[in-house]
Amino acid sequence: KEREIKSMDIQKIQQLLDRCAGEMTGRASFYFQDLATGESAGHDAGAVMPSASVFKIFVLAELLRQVREGRFALSDRYPLSEADKSNGSGVLQLMEDGLRPTLRDYATLMIILSDNTAADFLFRLVGRENIIDHVLRPLGLEQTKCDLSCRDLIALCYGGKAGLSFAEACRLDENVSGRRNLAPYTGGLALNDET
């Protein structure tokens, strides 16, 4: 039997989104669209929000574009060094120097574990301008930011400066209790313990 695609109850989804948003202590933005019917629901759906690790999807898209063009192969190996490591999420920062992951390994860790070291390595490899020119602009994502590595963004949020070493960034991360507002990246939201 051919399965009939049933329309979702968009009012129930809207109620769920409103309830979830009402229970959150921070600012929330949601958007849902039923692809079968085109109906949609949302809560503050047009708000500019910090993208955080979502930028890793754009890094992956540009990596795959460059692989398709023959610039790289996913089987290419690149050694990991202390200079490549980034604080925050992930496991590569814990690995010994000299490990030689493939680009597929870096990409997998970036997406599955949200590994910041993998993301920053690939961000540098494919290039910020390429991500902007070949991924963001063609998709019409004019308000989406993808111009800082994870390490630099974390350092700036904690009151440091871009270009810190891994060790400096880790020390800053450990010694600062609150985050600073980066209006261009947060849509004007204050990044602190209350958001």
Short mmCIF file of C-alpha atoms in Angstrom, two decimals:
data_model
loop_
_atom_site.label_atom_id
_atom_site.label_comp_id
_atom_site.label_asym_id
_atom_site.label_seq_id
_atom_site.Cartn_x
_atom_site.Cartn_y
_atom_site.Cartn_z
CA LYS A 1 0.00 0.00 0.00
CA GLU A 2 1.14 3.48 -0.79
CA ARG A 3 1.58 5.48 2.38
CA GLU A 4 -0.48 8.60 2.60
CA ILE A 5 1.43 11.59 3.91
CA LYS A 6 -0.64 13.04 6.69
CA SER A 7 -0.62 16.72 7.38
CA MET A 8 0.78 17.62 10.77
CA ASP A 9 -1.40 19.58 13.14
CA ILE A 10 0.35 22.93 12.79
CA GLN A 11 -1.62 24.43 15.70
CA LYS A 12 -0.29 21.75 18.06
CA ILE A 13 3.25 22.37 16.84
CA GLN A 14 2.79 26.11 17.40
CA GLN A 15 1.53 25.45 20.93
CA LEU A 16 4.55 23.22 21.60
CA LEU A 17 6.97 25.88 20.34
CA ASP A 18 5.27 28.58 22.41
CA ARG A 19 5.36 26.38 25.51
CA CYS A 20 9.06 25.54 25.01
CA ALA A 21 9.93 29.20 24.49
CA GLY A 22 7.97 30.18 27.60
CA GLU A 23 9.88 27.65 29.72
CA MET A 24 13.32 28.85 28.62
CA THR A 25 15.29 31.35 30.67
CA GLY A 26 17.03 32.79 27.61
CA ARG A 27 15.87 34.20 24.32
CA ALA A 28 14.67 31.56 21.85
CA SER A 29 13.92 31.50 18.15
CA PHE A 30 12.27 28.55 16.39
CA TYR A 31 10.95 27.87 12.91
CA PHE A 32 9.20 24.75 11.64
CA GLN A 33 7.79 24.05 8.19
CA ASP A 34 5.79 21.01 7.12
CA LEU A 35 7.37 20.22 3.75
CA ALA A 36 4.30 18.29 2.61
CA THR A 37 1.83 21.14 3.14
CA GLY A 38 3.98 24.26 3.35
CA GLU A 39 2.37 25.19 6.68
CA SER A 40 4.71 26.71 9.21
CA ALA A 41 4.97 27.56 12.86
CA GLY A 42 7.50 29.56 14.79
CA HIS A 43 8.47 31.70 17.69
CA ASP A 44 10.43 34.90 17.03
CA ALA A 45 11.52 33.14 13.84
CA GLY A 46 13.04 36.20 12.19
CA ALA A 47 15.35 37.05 15.09
CA VAL A 48 19.08 37.30 14.49
CA MET A 49 20.66 34.74 16.81
CA PRO A 50 24.22 33.59 17.46
CA SER A 51 24.94 30.65 15.20
CA ALA A 52 27.62 29.08 17.41
CA SER A 53 28.58 25.63 16.13
CA VAL A 54 26.04 25.76 13.31
CA PHE A 55 28.82 27.42 11.26
CA LYS A 56 30.47 23.98 11.09
CA ILE A 57 27.83 22.94 8.54
CA PHE A 58 29.06 25.72 6.23
CA VAL A 59 32.68 24.64 6.74
CA LEU A 60 31.68 21.08 5.77
CA ALA A 61 29.80 22.30 2.70
CA GLU A 62 32.85 24.21 1.48
CA LEU A 63 35.17 21.28 2.18
CA LEU A 64 32.95 18.98 0.12
CA ARG A 65 32.77 21.56 -2.68
CA GLN A 66 36.55 21.72 -2.83
CA VAL A 67 36.79 17.91 -2.72
CA ARG A 68 34.34 17.73 -5.63
CA GLU A 69 36.52 20.18 -7.56
CA GLY A 70 39.59 18.00 -6.93
CA ARG A 71 41.48 20.37 -4.65
CA PHE A 72 41.53 17.77 -1.85
CA ALA A 73 40.57 14.15 -1.28
CA LEU A 74 38.78 13.06 1.88
CA SER A 75 41.53 10.46 2.33
CA ASP A 76 44.26 13.15 2.50
CA ARG A 77 46.06 13.10 5.86
CA TYR A 78 47.13 16.19 7.80
CA PRO A 79 49.16 16.03 11.01
CA LEU A 80 47.76 17.50 14.20
CA SER A 81 50.01 19.88 16.13
CA GLU A 82 49.66 21.92 19.30
CA ALA A 83 49.22 25.03 17.15
CA ASP A 84 46.11 23.44 15.56
CA LYS A 85 44.33 22.77 18.85
CA SER A 86 41.32 24.76 20.02
CA ASN A 87 39.59 24.81 23.38
CA GLY A 88 35.93 24.05 23.91
CA SER A 89 34.18 20.96 22.64
CA GLY A 90 35.83 17.98 21.03
CA VAL A 91 38.50 15.33 21.53
CA LEU A 92 41.32 16.33 19.18
CA GLN A 93 42.62 18.86 21.72
CA LEU A 94 43.42 15.87 23.96
CA MET A 95 45.39 13.95 21.32
CA GLU A 96 49.16 13.82 21.03
CA ASP A 97 50.92 15.92 18.41
CA GLY A 98 51.69 14.03 15.23
CA LEU A 99 48.37 12.24 14.91
CA ARG A 100 47.54 12.20 11.17
CA PRO A 101 43.76 12.27 10.71
CA THR A 102 42.26 12.24 7.23
CA LEU A 103 40.06 15.09 6.08
CA ARG A 104 37.17 12.65 6.49
CA ASP A 105 38.24 12.16 10.14
CA TYR A 106 38.39 15.92 10.75
CA ALA A 107 34.99 16.42 9.09
CA THR A 108 33.39 13.54 11.00
CA LEU A 109 34.67 14.79 14.36
CA MET A 110 33.60 18.35 13.52
CA ILE A 111 30.01 17.28 12.78
CA ILE A 112 29.41 14.34 15.13
CA LEU A 113 31.29 15.64 18.21
CA SER A 114 31.25 19.35 17.32
CA ASP A 115 35.03 19.20 17.65
CA ASN A 116 36.39 22.76 17.67
CA THR A 117 39.94 21.72 16.75
CA ALA A 118 38.63 19.87 13.68
CA ALA A 119 36.40 22.82 12.77
CA ASP A 120 39.22 25.34 13.08
CA PHE A 121 41.62 23.17 11.10
CA LEU A 122 39.10 22.81 8.25
CA PHE A 123 38.09 26.49 8.49
CA ARG A 124 41.71 27.48 7.85
CA LEU A 125 42.15 24.82 5.16
CA VAL A 126 39.14 25.79 3.03
CA GLY A 127 39.34 29.52 3.76
CA ARG A 128 36.89 31.99 5.25
CA GLU A 129 36.37 33.87 1.97
CA ASN A 130 35.58 30.62 0.14
CA ILE A 131 32.92 29.77 2.73
CA ILE A 132 31.37 33.21 2.32
CA ASP A 133 31.61 33.29 -1.49
CA HIS A 134 30.65 29.69 -2.27
CA VAL A 135 28.28 28.71 0.54
CA LEU A 136 26.72 31.65 2.38
CA ARG A 137 26.12 34.10 -0.48
CA PRO A 138 24.70 31.52 -2.92
CA LEU A 139 22.26 30.43 -0.20
CA GLY A 140 21.24 34.04 0.46
CA LEU A 141 22.54 33.91 4.04
CA GLU A 142 23.57 37.55 4.17
CA GLN A 143 23.19 37.90 7.94
CA THR A 144 25.03 34.69 8.77
CA LYS A 145 28.52 35.13 10.16
CA CYS A 146 31.36 32.75 9.42
CA ASP A 147 34.47 34.85 9.85
CA LEU A 148 36.09 33.64 13.06
CA SER A 149 37.55 30.34 14.16
CA CYS A 150 36.11 28.69 17.27
CA ARG A 151 39.26 29.56 19.21
CA ASP A 152 39.06 33.24 18.27
CA LEU A 153 35.32 33.51 18.92
CA ILE A 154 35.65 31.85 22.34
CA ALA A 155 38.61 34.09 23.22
CA LEU A 156 36.67 37.23 22.23
CA CYS A 157 33.60 36.10 24.19
CA TYR A 158 35.77 35.73 27.29
CA GLY A 159 37.42 39.12 26.91
CA GLY A 160 40.61 38.03 25.19
CA LYS A 161 41.80 38.74 21.69
CA ALA A 162 41.86 36.81 18.45
CA GLY A 163 45.04 34.87 17.74
CA LEU A 164 45.64 33.46 21.22
CA SER A 165 47.58 30.20 21.44
CA PHE A 166 45.73 27.08 22.58
CA ALA A 167 47.33 27.31 26.04
CA GLU A 168 46.48 31.03 26.37
CA ALA A 169 42.89 30.40 25.28
CA CYS A 170 42.51 27.57 27.80
CA ARG A 171 43.86 29.77 30.63
CA LEU A 172 41.45 32.55 29.67
CA ASP A 173 38.58 30.05 29.53
CA GLU A 174 39.39 28.78 33.05
CA ASN A 175 39.84 32.20 34.66
CA VAL A 176 36.82 34.13 33.39
CA SER A 177 33.38 33.63 34.88
CA GLY A 178 31.26 35.74 32.52
CA ARG A 179 31.12 36.25 28.80
CA ARG A 180 31.18 39.52 26.91
CA ASN A 181 28.74 40.70 24.33
CA LEU A 182 29.85 40.44 20.71
CA ALA A 183 26.98 42.29 19.07
CA PRO A 184 27.87 41.38 15.46
CA TYR A 185 27.78 37.68 16.39
CA THR A 186 24.98 37.65 18.92
CA GLY A 187 22.37 39.86 17.30
CA GLY A 188 22.81 42.25 20.21
CA LEU A 189 22.29 39.55 22.85
CA ALA A 190 24.39 39.69 25.98
CA LEU A 191 26.31 36.44 26.33
CA ASN A 192 26.33 35.91 30.07
CA ASP A 193 25.06 33.50 32.66
CA GLU A 194 21.51 34.83 32.30
CA THR A 195 21.06 34.02 28.59
#
